[in-house]
CSV table of C-alpha atoms in Angstrom, one decimal:
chain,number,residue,atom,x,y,z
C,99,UNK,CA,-5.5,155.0,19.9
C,100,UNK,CA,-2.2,153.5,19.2
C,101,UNK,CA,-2.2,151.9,15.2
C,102,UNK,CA,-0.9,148.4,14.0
C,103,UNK,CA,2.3,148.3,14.8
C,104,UNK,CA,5.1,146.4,13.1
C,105,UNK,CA,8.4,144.5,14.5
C,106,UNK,CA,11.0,144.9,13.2
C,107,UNK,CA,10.6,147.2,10.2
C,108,UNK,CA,13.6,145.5,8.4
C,109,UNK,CA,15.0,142.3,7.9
C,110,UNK,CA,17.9,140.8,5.4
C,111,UNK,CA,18.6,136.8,5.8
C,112,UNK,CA,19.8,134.6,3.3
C,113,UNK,CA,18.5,132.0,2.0
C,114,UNK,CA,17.6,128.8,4.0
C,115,UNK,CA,17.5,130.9,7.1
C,116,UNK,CA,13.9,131.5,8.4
C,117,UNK,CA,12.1,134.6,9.8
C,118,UNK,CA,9.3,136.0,12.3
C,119,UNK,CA,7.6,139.2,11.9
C,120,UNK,CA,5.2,140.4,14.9
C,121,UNK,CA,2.5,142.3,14.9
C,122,UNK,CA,0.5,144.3,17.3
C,123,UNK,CA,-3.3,145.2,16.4
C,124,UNK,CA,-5.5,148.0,17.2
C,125,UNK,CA,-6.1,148.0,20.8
C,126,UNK,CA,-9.6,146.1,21.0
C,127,UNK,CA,-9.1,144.4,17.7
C,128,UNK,CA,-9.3,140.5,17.5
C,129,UNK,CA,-8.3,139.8,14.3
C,130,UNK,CA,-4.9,140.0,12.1
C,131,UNK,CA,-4.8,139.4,8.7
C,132,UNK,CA,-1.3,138.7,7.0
C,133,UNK,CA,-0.3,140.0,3.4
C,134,UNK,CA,2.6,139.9,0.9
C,135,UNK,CA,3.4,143.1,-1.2
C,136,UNK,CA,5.8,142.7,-4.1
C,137,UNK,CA,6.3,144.6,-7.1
C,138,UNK,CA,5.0,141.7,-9.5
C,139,UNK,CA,2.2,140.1,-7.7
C,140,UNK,CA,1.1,143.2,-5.4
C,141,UNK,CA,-0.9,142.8,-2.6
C,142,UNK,CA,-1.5,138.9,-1.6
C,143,UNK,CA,-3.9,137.4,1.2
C,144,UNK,CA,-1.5,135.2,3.8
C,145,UNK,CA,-3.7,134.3,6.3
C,146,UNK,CA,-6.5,135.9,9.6
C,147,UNK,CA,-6.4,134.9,12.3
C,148,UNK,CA,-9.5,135.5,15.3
C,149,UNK,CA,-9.3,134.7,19.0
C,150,UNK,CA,-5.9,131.9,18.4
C,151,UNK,CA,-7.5,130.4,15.5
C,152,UNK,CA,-6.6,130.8,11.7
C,153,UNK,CA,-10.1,131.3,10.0
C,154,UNK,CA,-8.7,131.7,6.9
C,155,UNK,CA,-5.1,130.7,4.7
C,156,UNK,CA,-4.3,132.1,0.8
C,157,UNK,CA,-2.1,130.2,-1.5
C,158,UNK,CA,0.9,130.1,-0.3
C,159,UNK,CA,3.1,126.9,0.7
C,160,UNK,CA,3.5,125.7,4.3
C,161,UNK,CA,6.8,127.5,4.9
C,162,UNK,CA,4.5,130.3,5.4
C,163,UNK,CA,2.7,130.1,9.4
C,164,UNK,CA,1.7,131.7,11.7
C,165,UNK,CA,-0.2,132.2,15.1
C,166,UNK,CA,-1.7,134.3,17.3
C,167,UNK,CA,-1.7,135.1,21.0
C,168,UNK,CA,-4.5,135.5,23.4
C,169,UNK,CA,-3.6,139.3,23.5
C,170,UNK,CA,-4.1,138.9,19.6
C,171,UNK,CA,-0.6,140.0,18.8
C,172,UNK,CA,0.3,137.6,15.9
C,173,UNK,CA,3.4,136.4,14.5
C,174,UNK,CA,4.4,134.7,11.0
C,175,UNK,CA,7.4,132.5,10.2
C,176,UNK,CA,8.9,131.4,7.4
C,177,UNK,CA,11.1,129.0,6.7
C,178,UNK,CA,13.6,127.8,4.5
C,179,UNK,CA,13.7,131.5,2.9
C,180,UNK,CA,13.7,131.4,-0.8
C,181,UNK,CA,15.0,134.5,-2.7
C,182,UNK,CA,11.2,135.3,-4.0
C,183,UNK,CA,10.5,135.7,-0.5
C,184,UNK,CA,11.8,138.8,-0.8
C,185,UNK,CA,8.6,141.5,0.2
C,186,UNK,CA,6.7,143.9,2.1
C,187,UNK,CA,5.0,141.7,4.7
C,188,UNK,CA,1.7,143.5,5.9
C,189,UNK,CA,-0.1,142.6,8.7
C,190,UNK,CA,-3.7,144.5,9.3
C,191,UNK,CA,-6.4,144.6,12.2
C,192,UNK,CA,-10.1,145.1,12.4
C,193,UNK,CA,-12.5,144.1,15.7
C,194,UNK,CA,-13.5,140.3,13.5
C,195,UNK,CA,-16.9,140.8,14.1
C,196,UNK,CA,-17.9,140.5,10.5
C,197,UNK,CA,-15.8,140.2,7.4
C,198,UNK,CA,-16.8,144.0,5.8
C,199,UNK,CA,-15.1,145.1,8.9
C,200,UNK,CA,-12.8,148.0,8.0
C,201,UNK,CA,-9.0,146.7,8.1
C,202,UNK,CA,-6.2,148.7,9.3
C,203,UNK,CA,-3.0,148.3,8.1
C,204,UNK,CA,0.8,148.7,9.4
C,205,UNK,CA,3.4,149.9,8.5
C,206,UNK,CA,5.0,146.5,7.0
C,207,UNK,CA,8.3,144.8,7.6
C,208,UNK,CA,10.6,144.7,4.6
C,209,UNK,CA,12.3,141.4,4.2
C,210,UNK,CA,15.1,141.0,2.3
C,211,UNK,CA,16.6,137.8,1.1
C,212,UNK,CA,19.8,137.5,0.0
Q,57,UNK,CA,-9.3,133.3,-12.4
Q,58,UNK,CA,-11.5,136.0,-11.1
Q,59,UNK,CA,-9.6,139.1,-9.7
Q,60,UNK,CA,-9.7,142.7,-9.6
Q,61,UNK,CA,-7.9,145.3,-11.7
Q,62,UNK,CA,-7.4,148.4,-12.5
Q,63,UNK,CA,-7.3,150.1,-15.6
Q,64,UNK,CA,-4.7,153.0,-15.5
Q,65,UNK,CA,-1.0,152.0,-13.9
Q,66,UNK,CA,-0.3,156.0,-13.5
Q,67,UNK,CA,-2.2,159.0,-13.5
Q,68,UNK,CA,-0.8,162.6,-13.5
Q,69,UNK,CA,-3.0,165.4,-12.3
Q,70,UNK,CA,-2.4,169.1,-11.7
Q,71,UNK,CA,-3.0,170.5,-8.4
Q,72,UNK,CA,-6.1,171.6,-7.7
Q,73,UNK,CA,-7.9,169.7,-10.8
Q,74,UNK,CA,-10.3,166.3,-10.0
Q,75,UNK,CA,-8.8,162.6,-9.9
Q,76,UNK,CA,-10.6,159.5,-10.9
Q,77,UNK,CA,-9.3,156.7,-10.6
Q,78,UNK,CA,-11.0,153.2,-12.0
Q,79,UNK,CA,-10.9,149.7,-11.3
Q,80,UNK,CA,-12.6,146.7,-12.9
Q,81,UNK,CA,-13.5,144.3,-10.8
Q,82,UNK,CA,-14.8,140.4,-12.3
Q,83,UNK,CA,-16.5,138.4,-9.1
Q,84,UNK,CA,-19.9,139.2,-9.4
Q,85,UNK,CA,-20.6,138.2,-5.6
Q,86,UNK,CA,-18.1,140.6,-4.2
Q,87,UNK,CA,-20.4,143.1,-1.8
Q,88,UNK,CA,-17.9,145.1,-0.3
Q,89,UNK,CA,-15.5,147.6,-1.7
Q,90,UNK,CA,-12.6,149.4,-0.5
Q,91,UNK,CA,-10.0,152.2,-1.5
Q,92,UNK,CA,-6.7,152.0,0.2
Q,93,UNK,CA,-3.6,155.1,-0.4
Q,94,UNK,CA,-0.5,154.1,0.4
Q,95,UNK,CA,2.7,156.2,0.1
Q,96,UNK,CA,6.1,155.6,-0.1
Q,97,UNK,CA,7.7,153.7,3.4
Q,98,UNK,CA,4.1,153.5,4.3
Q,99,UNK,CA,1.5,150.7,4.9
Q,100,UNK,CA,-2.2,150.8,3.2
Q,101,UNK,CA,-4.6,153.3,4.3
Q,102,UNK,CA,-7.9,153.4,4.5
Q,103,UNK,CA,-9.9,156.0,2.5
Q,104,UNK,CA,-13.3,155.0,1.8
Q,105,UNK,CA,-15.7,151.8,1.3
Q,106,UNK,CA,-18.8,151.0,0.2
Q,107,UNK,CA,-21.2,148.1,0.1
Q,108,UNK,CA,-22.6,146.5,-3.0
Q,109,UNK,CA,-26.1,148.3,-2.1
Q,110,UNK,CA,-25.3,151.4,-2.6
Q,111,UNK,CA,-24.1,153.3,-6.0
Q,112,UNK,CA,-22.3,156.2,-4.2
Q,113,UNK,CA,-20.7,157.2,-1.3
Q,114,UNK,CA,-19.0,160.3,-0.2
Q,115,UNK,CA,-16.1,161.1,1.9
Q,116,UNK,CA,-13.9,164.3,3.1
Q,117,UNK,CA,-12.9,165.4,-1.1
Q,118,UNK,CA,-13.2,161.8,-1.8
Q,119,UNK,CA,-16.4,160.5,-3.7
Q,120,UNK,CA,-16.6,156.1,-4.6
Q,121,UNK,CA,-18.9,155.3,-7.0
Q,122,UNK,CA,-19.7,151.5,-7.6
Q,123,UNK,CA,-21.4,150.6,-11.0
Q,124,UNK,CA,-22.7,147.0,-10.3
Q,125,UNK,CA,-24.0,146.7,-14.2
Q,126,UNK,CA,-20.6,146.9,-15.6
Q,127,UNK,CA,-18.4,145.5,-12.3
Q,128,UNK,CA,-16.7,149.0,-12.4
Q,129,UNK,CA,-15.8,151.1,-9.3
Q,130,UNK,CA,-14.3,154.3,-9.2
Q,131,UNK,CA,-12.4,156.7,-6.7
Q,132,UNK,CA,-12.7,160.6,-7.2
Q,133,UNK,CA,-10.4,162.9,-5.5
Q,134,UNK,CA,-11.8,166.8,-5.6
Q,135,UNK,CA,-8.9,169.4,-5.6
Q,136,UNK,CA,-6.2,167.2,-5.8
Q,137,UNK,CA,-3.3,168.3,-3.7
Q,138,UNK,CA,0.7,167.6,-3.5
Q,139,UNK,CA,-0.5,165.2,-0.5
Q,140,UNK,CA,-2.7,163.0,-2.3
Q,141,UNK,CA,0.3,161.5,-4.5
Q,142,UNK,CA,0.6,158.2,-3.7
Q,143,UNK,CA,-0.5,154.5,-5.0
Q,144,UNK,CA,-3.7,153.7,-4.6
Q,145,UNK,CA,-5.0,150.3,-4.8
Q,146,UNK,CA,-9.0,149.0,-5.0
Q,147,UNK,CA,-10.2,145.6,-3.3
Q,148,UNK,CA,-12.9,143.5,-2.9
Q,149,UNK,CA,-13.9,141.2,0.0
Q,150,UNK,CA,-12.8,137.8,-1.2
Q,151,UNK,CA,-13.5,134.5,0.9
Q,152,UNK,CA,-13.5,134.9,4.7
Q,153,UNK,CA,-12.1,137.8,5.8
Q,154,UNK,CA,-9.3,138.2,2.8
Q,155,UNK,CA,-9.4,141.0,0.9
Q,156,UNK,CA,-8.0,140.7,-2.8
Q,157,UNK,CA,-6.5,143.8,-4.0
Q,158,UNK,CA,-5.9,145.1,-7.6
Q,159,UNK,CA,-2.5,145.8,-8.8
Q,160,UNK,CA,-2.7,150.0,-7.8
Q,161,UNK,CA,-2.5,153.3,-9.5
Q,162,UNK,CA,0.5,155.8,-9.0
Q,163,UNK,CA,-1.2,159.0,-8.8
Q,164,UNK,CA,1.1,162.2,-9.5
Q,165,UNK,CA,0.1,165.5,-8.3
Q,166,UNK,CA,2.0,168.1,-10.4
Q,167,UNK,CA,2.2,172.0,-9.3
């Protein structure tokens, strides 16, 4: 079985600019959950999505969205890049039937702003 | 806040000696645990979980052991080899589906 897969794997903008990162789950999974890596703040929940619908949003400000399509491939955008965007953006899959349900990560996208 | 944490930013091992590797964790109504490796270039993967009614779990040369008295959980790796250096990072289910994650331990596997 094919793993979460991760388009594309690197990205520089500048500032202002805005960005979206796609994701492919698991074959079978329903959900995608969105994270933010950096070196201070390590791993941060975004948001999951399940069948279209966000079920659940971290603590980040609007310019952070995203979506999902009824194949469950999921996209994020931000806008108005800010320099602390700069991260590891993680996206990870698991079937959604419950939330101890094992999640599967990719293998990130690396945004750079400059 | 409540969050989880680990106690040890690095930890250097020789090959072929035991890793542990501990993380504190503060939300008393977490129930689910997980360890994730991830290596350089690499996203998280999954090694092992366990579920807030159980005290131990084993894996292939990978043993968790949850200590719900203290909010401690820890990841032992038998006969740590070359391939097991990587970060490795401890989280808890948080609300929903999000999973909050400590800040990781750089484990160094020395010859």
């Amino acid at each position: 079985k094919a793993g979460v897969t991760q388009t594309p794997r690197y990205l520089i903008k500048t500032r202002g600019q805005q960005v979206t990162l796609s994701c492919s789950p698991i074959s079978g999974h329903r959900s995608v959950s969105w994270y933010q890596q950096t070196p201070g703040q390590g791993l941060q929940f975004l948001f999951e999505y399940f069948s279209e619908t966000q079920r659940n949003k971290g603590n980040f400000p609007g310019r952070f969205s995203g979506r999902q399509f009824s194949n469950s491939r999921s996209e994020m955008n931000v806008s108005t890049l800010e320099l602390g965007d700069s991260a590891l953006y993680l996206c990870a899959s698991s079937p959604g039937t419950g939330p101890t349900d094992t999640q599967y990560f990719g293998p990130g996208t690396r945004l750079t702003v400059l | 806040g409540e969050s989880v944490g680990l106690h040890l930013p690095t930890l250097s091992v020789q090959e072929g000696d035991n890793s542990i590797i501990n993380c504190a964790y503060s939300n008393s109504a977490s129930d689910y645990f997980i360890w994730y490796k991830q290596e350089s270039g690499k996203g998280p993967q999954f090694i092992i979980d366990i579920r807030s009614n159980m005290d131990k779990r084993q894996g292939q040369r990978v043993t968790v052991l949850l200590n719900k008295t203290v909010k401690h959980l820890s990841l032992q790796i038998a006969a740590t080899q070359p391939g097991d250096s990587a970060v490795y990072f401890c989280a808890e289910n948080g609300p929903g589906y999000a999973l909050n994650f400590g800040k990781g331990t750089s484990l160094l596997v020395t010859p």
